[in-house]
Amino acid sequence: MPSLSLHQLHVRYGRREVIHDLNAPRIEAGKVTALLGPNGSGKSTLLKAVAGLASADGRIEFDGHALRRQNGPSRQVAYLPQTLPPAVRLRVLESVLVARQATATGLGQSGREQDVLALLERLGIAHLALCFLDQLSGGQRQLVGIAQALVREPAILLLDEPLSALDLNHQFHVMELLRQETRRRGMVTVVVLHDINVALRHTDHVLVLQAGRLVADGVPAAVVTPAILAEVYGVQGRVEACSHGQAMVMVDGLVAAPV
Ligand SMILES: Nc1ncnc2c1ncn2[C@@H]1O[C@H](COP(=O)(O)OP(=O)(O)OP(=O)(O)O)[C@@H](O)[C@H]1O
Ligand SMILES: [Mg+2]
C-alpha cells in the first residue's frame, strides 16, 4: 500500500511560522487517519499545505514521489474545507456532477449521473438530489460537501471537521462509509476531528498536533492516554473500556494551570 509522508514541513502565514519542522513519515493508504489537536494547533493549516493551498517548505511525498503542487492543487487530492460548502443556487446533483468533472474520466453523462446518484444513496441523501444547495440545512450541506470530495475518487482525501454539523446518526454513518471507501479504494484519508471518542471508535491511526508540532503518531489506543489529554488539551481525562470493550475518553476536569 502506498503512503503519504511529510518531511521537515514548515508552514508560515507571512512571517509567522505555524507548522514547525513536522515529520509524519507514514500515513498509510487504506487506513483512516485522525488529525487531532486543540483549537489553533495547525490542523487546518496542515491539511491546506498537503492540498497545495498553502505554501510549505519541506517535502510532501505520496508513494515515494513528490506530490505535484506546481499548478495549484493536485488532482490526486480532494480537500473539504472546515467551512460549510457555500449555499449557492445549484442543485445537489449538479454540484456533485461538477465536482466529478474535475476528475474527467471517459464515462458518458449518464454513467456519471448514475455514479453520483449511487454515491448520494450511500450517503443517505439521494432524496435531496434535486434540491437547491441554498435551501438545505447546514448538516445536509455538509453531507453534500463530503459527496463532492468522495466523487472525485482521489488518492488522498483530506476532510477538515467533516462531522461538525452532523447529528449522531450521520456522524456514525459518514465515519463507517469513510472506512469502507478508504479500504475499498486504497485511499489515504485524513480527517480532522475534535471528538476523540469518534477517533477511538472509527479510525486506524491518530496524529496529534500541539502548537504546530506533531506530538503523537500511532494507533488510537496507544496515542490517546491520560498523559496526552493532560499535556495537549489541559484536561484530566480517563480512558476506559466501556461494557462492549470499546475504549472511551471521559473528562473529569481541567488540569490546574501552573502558578
Ligand atoms: N489565514 C491566516 N493568516 C494568518 N494566520 C492564520 C491564518 N489561518 C490560521 N492562522 C493561524 O494559524 C494557527 C493555526 O490555525 P489553524 O486554522 O491551522 O488551526 P486549527 O488547528 O485548524 O484550529 P481549529 O481547531 O480552531 O480549527 C492559528 O494560530 C491561527 O491564528
Ligand atoms: Mg481548523
Short mmCIF file of C-alpha atoms and ligand atoms in Angstrom, two decimals:
data_model
loop_
_atom_site.label_atom_id
_atom_site.label_comp_id
_atom_site.label_asym_id
_atom_site.label_seq_id
_atom_site.Cartn_x
_atom_site.Cartn_y
_atom_site.Cartn_z
CA MET A 1 0.00 0.00 0.00
CA PRO A 2 1.34 3.49 -0.82
CA SER A 3 1.63 6.11 1.87
CA LEU A 4 1.71 9.86 2.27
CA SER A 5 4.78 11.20 4.03
CA LEU A 6 5.63 14.63 5.33
CA HIS A 7 9.24 15.58 5.89
CA GLN A 8 10.59 18.66 7.65
CA LEU A 9 7.46 20.59 6.85
CA HIS A 10 7.29 24.28 7.77
CA VAL A 11 4.24 26.42 7.00
CA ARG A 12 4.09 30.18 7.52
CA TYR A 13 1.48 32.90 7.27
CA GLY A 14 3.58 35.93 6.39
CA ARG A 15 6.46 35.87 8.84
CA ARG A 16 4.71 33.76 11.43
CA GLU A 17 5.54 30.06 11.31
CA VAL A 18 2.55 27.94 12.28
CA ILE A 19 3.80 24.41 11.46
CA HIS A 20 7.31 23.73 12.73
CA ASP A 21 9.53 21.03 11.26
CA LEU A 22 6.79 18.44 11.08
CA ASN A 23 7.63 14.85 10.19
CA ALA A 24 4.93 12.24 9.61
CA PRO A 25 6.74 9.52 7.72
CA ARG A 26 3.91 7.05 7.20
CA ILE A 27 0.26 7.98 6.65
CA GLU A 28 -0.88 4.79 5.02
CA ALA A 29 -3.39 4.23 2.27
CA GLY A 30 -6.34 2.02 3.18
CA LYS A 31 -6.46 3.45 6.70
CA VAL A 32 -8.42 6.34 8.16
CA THR A 33 -6.09 8.74 9.96
CA ALA A 34 -7.47 11.19 12.53
CA LEU A 35 -5.74 14.55 12.90
CA LEU A 36 -6.35 15.78 16.44
CA GLY A 37 -5.25 18.81 18.41
CA PRO A 38 -6.57 21.89 20.21
CA ASN A 39 -8.01 24.96 18.51
CA GLY A 40 -5.30 26.88 16.73
CA SER A 41 -2.78 24.00 16.79
CA GLY A 42 -2.41 23.99 12.99
CA LYS A 43 -4.68 21.17 11.79
CA SER A 44 -6.39 23.17 9.03
CA THR A 45 -3.09 24.73 8.02
CA LEU A 46 -1.50 21.30 7.68
CA LEU A 47 -4.36 20.00 5.51
CA LYS A 48 -4.18 23.11 3.31
CA ALA A 49 -0.44 22.59 2.87
CA VAL A 50 -0.95 18.97 1.80
CA ALA A 51 -3.77 20.05 -0.52
CA GLY A 52 -1.43 22.59 -2.14
CA LEU A 53 -3.47 25.56 -0.91
CA ALA A 54 -0.83 26.92 1.46
CA SER A 55 2.82 27.13 0.52
CA ALA A 56 5.06 24.96 2.62
CA ASP A 57 8.77 24.28 2.91
CA GLY A 58 9.82 20.67 3.19
CA ARG A 59 8.77 17.55 1.33
CA ILE A 60 5.31 16.12 0.82
CA GLU A 61 5.50 12.72 -0.86
CA PHE A 62 2.96 10.18 -1.95
CA ASP A 63 4.04 6.68 -2.88
CA GLY A 64 7.66 7.82 -2.85
CA HIS A 65 7.16 10.77 -5.25
CA ALA A 66 6.73 14.48 -4.56
CA LEU A 67 3.05 15.40 -4.59
CA ARG A 68 2.78 17.75 -7.58
CA ARG A 69 1.73 21.22 -6.50
CA GLN A 70 3.23 23.46 -9.16
CA ASN A 71 -0.08 24.28 -10.80
CA GLY A 72 -2.16 24.70 -7.68
CA PRO A 73 -3.97 21.81 -6.06
CA SER A 74 -3.02 18.28 -7.10
CA ARG A 75 -5.65 16.23 -8.92
CA GLN A 76 -4.76 13.31 -6.69
CA VAL A 77 -6.08 15.21 -3.68
CA ALA A 78 -9.65 16.06 -2.64
CA TYR A 79 -9.95 18.55 0.20
CA LEU A 80 -13.06 19.50 2.16
CA PRO A 81 -12.56 22.82 3.99
CA GLN A 82 -13.68 23.42 7.56
CA THR A 83 -16.30 25.93 6.45
CA LEU A 84 -19.51 24.54 5.02
CA PRO A 85 -19.84 24.45 1.22
CA PRO A 86 -21.41 27.72 0.01
CA ALA A 87 -25.18 27.91 -0.24
CA VAL A 88 -25.32 28.58 -3.97
CA ARG A 89 -28.29 28.35 -6.35
CA LEU A 90 -27.27 24.95 -7.72
CA ARG A 91 -29.00 21.63 -7.37
CA VAL A 92 -27.26 18.96 -5.25
CA LEU A 93 -26.93 16.56 -8.19
CA GLU A 94 -25.46 19.26 -10.44
CA SER A 95 -22.99 20.38 -7.79
CA VAL A 96 -21.69 16.85 -7.29
CA LEU A 97 -21.52 16.28 -11.06
CA VAL A 98 -19.44 19.43 -11.41
CA ALA A 99 -17.11 18.14 -8.71
CA ARG A 100 -16.86 14.83 -10.54
CA GLN A 101 -15.96 16.55 -13.82
CA ALA A 102 -12.79 17.77 -12.15
CA THR A 103 -11.53 14.18 -12.44
CA ALA A 104 -12.66 13.77 -16.11
CA THR A 105 -12.86 10.05 -16.75
CA GLY A 106 -14.06 8.53 -20.01
CA LEU A 107 -17.60 7.89 -18.77
CA GLY A 108 -20.57 9.43 -20.57
CA GLN A 109 -23.00 11.81 -18.90
CA SER A 110 -25.47 9.05 -17.96
CA GLY A 111 -22.74 6.92 -16.38
CA ARG A 112 -21.64 9.92 -14.36
CA GLU A 113 -25.15 10.67 -13.20
CA GLN A 114 -25.69 7.07 -12.14
CA ASP A 115 -22.43 7.08 -10.20
CA VAL A 116 -23.33 10.30 -8.46
CA LEU A 117 -26.82 9.10 -7.60
CA ALA A 118 -25.37 5.86 -6.21
CA LEU A 119 -22.99 7.87 -4.03
CA LEU A 120 -25.80 10.15 -2.80
CA GLU A 121 -27.75 6.98 -1.99
CA ARG A 122 -24.83 5.61 0.01
CA LEU A 123 -24.62 8.87 1.95
CA GLY A 124 -28.36 8.76 2.62
CA ILE A 125 -29.07 11.99 0.71
CA ALA A 126 -30.45 10.72 -2.61
CA HIS A 127 -33.78 12.34 -1.73
CA LEU A 128 -32.03 15.73 -1.84
CA ALA A 129 -30.62 15.27 -5.37
CA LEU A 130 -32.93 17.84 -6.96
CA CYS A 131 -32.93 20.33 -4.07
CA PHE A 132 -31.03 23.60 -4.29
CA LEU A 133 -27.99 23.94 -2.04
CA ASP A 134 -29.26 27.26 -0.68
CA GLN A 135 -32.36 25.51 0.61
CA LEU A 136 -30.56 22.82 2.61
CA SER A 137 -29.79 22.69 6.31
CA GLY A 138 -26.18 23.06 7.48
CA GLY A 139 -25.77 19.32 8.06
CA GLN A 140 -27.33 18.45 4.70
CA ARG A 141 -24.91 20.83 3.00
CA GLN A 142 -22.01 19.23 4.86
CA LEU A 143 -23.08 15.80 3.55
CA VAL A 144 -23.13 17.23 0.02
CA GLY A 145 -19.60 18.56 0.60
CA ILE A 146 -18.49 15.06 1.60
CA ALA A 147 -20.13 13.68 -1.57
CA GLN A 148 -18.29 16.32 -3.66
CA ALA A 149 -14.97 15.20 -2.16
CA LEU A 150 -15.61 11.45 -2.48
CA VAL A 151 -16.91 11.63 -6.04
CA ARG A 152 -13.51 12.80 -7.29
CA GLU A 153 -12.13 9.38 -6.34
CA PRO A 154 -8.93 10.92 -5.03
CA ALA A 155 -5.82 9.04 -3.98
CA ILE A 156 -5.68 11.36 -0.95
CA LEU A 157 -8.83 12.54 0.81
CA LEU A 158 -8.49 15.40 3.32
CA LEU A 159 -11.55 16.29 5.39
CA ASP A 160 -11.45 19.21 7.83
CA GLU A 161 -14.02 18.62 10.59
CA PRO A 162 -16.50 16.88 8.28
CA LEU A 163 -18.77 15.94 11.21
CA SER A 164 -19.13 19.42 12.74
CA ALA A 165 -22.74 19.95 11.61
CA LEU A 166 -23.89 16.31 11.70
CA ASP A 167 -26.20 14.54 14.14
CA LEU A 168 -25.12 11.32 15.87
CA ASN A 169 -26.65 9.10 13.20
CA HIS A 170 -24.95 10.90 10.34
CA GLN A 171 -21.63 11.08 12.20
CA PHE A 172 -21.61 7.32 12.61
CA HIS A 173 -22.81 6.75 9.05
CA VAL A 174 -20.16 9.03 7.50
CA MET A 175 -17.31 7.53 9.52
CA GLU A 176 -18.35 3.97 8.59
CA LEU A 177 -18.65 4.96 4.93
CA LEU A 178 -15.23 6.62 5.03
CA ARG A 179 -13.68 3.49 6.47
CA GLN A 180 -15.29 1.26 3.82
CA GLU A 181 -14.37 3.57 0.94
CA THR A 182 -10.84 4.11 2.26
CA ARG A 183 -10.24 0.36 2.36
CA ARG A 184 -12.01 -0.41 -0.91
CA ARG A 185 -10.27 2.30 -2.92
CA GLY A 186 -6.94 2.16 -1.07
CA MET A 187 -7.10 5.90 -0.32
CA VAL A 188 -5.09 7.92 2.14
CA THR A 189 -7.82 9.52 4.28
CA VAL A 190 -7.02 12.20 6.85
CA VAL A 191 -9.91 13.52 8.95
CA VAL A 192 -9.67 16.42 11.38
CA LEU A 193 -11.76 15.60 14.45
CA HIS A 194 -12.44 17.15 17.83
CA ASP A 195 -14.38 14.19 19.23
CA ILE A 196 -11.70 11.83 20.49
CA ASN A 197 -14.25 9.08 21.04
CA VAL A 198 -15.05 9.16 17.33
CA ALA A 199 -11.32 8.83 16.63
CA LEU A 200 -11.07 5.86 19.01
CA ARG A 201 -14.11 4.15 17.52
CA HIS A 202 -13.70 4.84 13.81
CA THR A 203 -10.08 5.49 12.86
CA ASP A 204 -7.00 3.34 12.39
CA HIS A 205 -4.27 5.88 13.06
CA VAL A 206 -4.01 9.12 15.03
CA LEU A 207 -1.77 12.17 14.63
CA VAL A 208 -1.82 14.78 17.40
CA LEU A 209 -0.74 18.38 16.81
CA GLN A 210 0.13 20.80 19.55
CA ALA A 211 1.18 24.35 18.73
CA GLY A 212 2.28 23.35 15.24
CA ARG A 213 4.29 20.30 16.29
CA LEU A 214 3.43 16.65 15.96
CA VAL A 215 3.40 15.24 19.48
CA ALA A 216 1.95 11.77 18.87
CA ASP A 217 1.67 9.42 15.89
CA GLY A 218 0.33 5.89 16.20
CA VAL A 219 -2.67 3.61 16.69
CA PRO A 220 -5.54 5.30 18.57
CA ALA A 221 -5.36 3.11 21.67
CA ALA A 222 -1.63 3.81 22.09
CA VAL A 223 -1.86 7.55 21.42
CA VAL A 224 -4.93 8.51 23.43
CA THR A 225 -3.75 8.38 27.04
CA PRO A 226 -4.46 10.45 30.16
CA ALA A 227 -0.96 11.94 29.78
CA ILE A 228 -1.66 13.19 26.23
CA LEU A 229 -5.10 14.51 27.26
CA ALA A 230 -3.48 16.50 30.04
CA GLU A 231 -0.48 17.68 28.05
CA VAL A 232 -2.25 18.58 24.82
CA TYR A 233 -5.78 19.54 25.87
CA GLY A 234 -5.18 20.52 29.50
CA VAL A 235 -7.90 18.17 30.77
CA GLN A 236 -7.96 15.48 33.41
CA GLY A 237 -9.26 12.52 31.47
CA ARG A 238 -9.77 8.80 31.88
CA VAL A 239 -9.52 6.29 29.05
CA GLU A 240 -11.63 3.27 29.98
CA ALA A 241 -13.16 0.31 28.21
CA CYS A 242 -16.97 0.51 28.01
CA SER A 243 -19.18 -2.54 28.64
CA HIS A 244 -18.58 -3.57 25.00
CA GLY A 245 -14.82 -3.28 25.37
CA GLN A 246 -14.55 -0.07 23.33
CA ALA A 247 -12.04 2.46 24.69
CA MET A 248 -13.67 5.76 25.63
CA VAL A 249 -12.49 9.07 27.00
CA MET A 250 -14.21 10.73 29.94
CA VAL A 251 -13.20 14.20 31.04
CA ASP A 252 -13.33 14.85 34.78
CA GLY A 253 -11.96 18.37 34.88
CA LEU A 254 -9.29 20.76 33.79
CA VAL A 255 -5.62 20.49 34.65
CA ALA A 256 -4.85 23.28 37.07
CA ALA A 257 -2.77 25.96 35.39
CA PRO A 258 0.69 26.25 36.94
CA VAL A 259 1.02 29.25 39.27
N1 LIG B 1 -5.03 32.90 7.00
C1 LIG B 1 -4.31 33.01 8.12
N2 LIG B 1 -3.45 34.05 8.30
C2 LIG B 1 -2.72 34.17 9.42
N3 LIG B 1 -2.74 33.29 10.43
C3 LIG B 1 -3.56 32.25 10.32
C4 LIG B 1 -4.39 32.04 9.16
N4 LIG B 1 -5.11 30.91 9.33
C5 LIG B 1 -4.75 30.43 10.53
N5 LIG B 1 -3.83 31.22 11.13
C6 LIG B 1 -3.20 30.98 12.44
O1 LIG B 1 -2.51 29.75 12.38
C7 LIG B 1 -2.67 29.00 13.59
C8 LIG B 1 -3.24 27.63 13.23
O2 LIG B 1 -4.55 27.80 12.71
P1 LIG B 1 -5.37 26.59 12.13
O3 LIG B 1 -6.58 27.17 11.47
O4 LIG B 1 -4.48 25.73 11.32
O5 LIG B 1 -5.76 25.82 13.48
P2 LIG B 1 -6.69 24.56 13.72
O6 LIG B 1 -5.87 23.54 14.46
O7 LIG B 1 -7.33 24.14 12.46
O8 LIG B 1 -7.78 25.15 14.73
P3 LIG B 1 -9.37 24.87 14.89
O9 LIG B 1 -9.49 23.59 15.69
O10 LIG B 1 -9.85 26.02 15.70
O11 LIG B 1 -9.98 24.79 13.53
C9 LIG B 1 -3.57 29.84 14.49
O12 LIG B 1 -2.75 30.49 15.42
C10 LIG B 1 -4.22 30.84 13.56
O13 LIG B 1 -4.43 32.07 14.20
MG MG B 2 -9.25 24.16 11.78
#
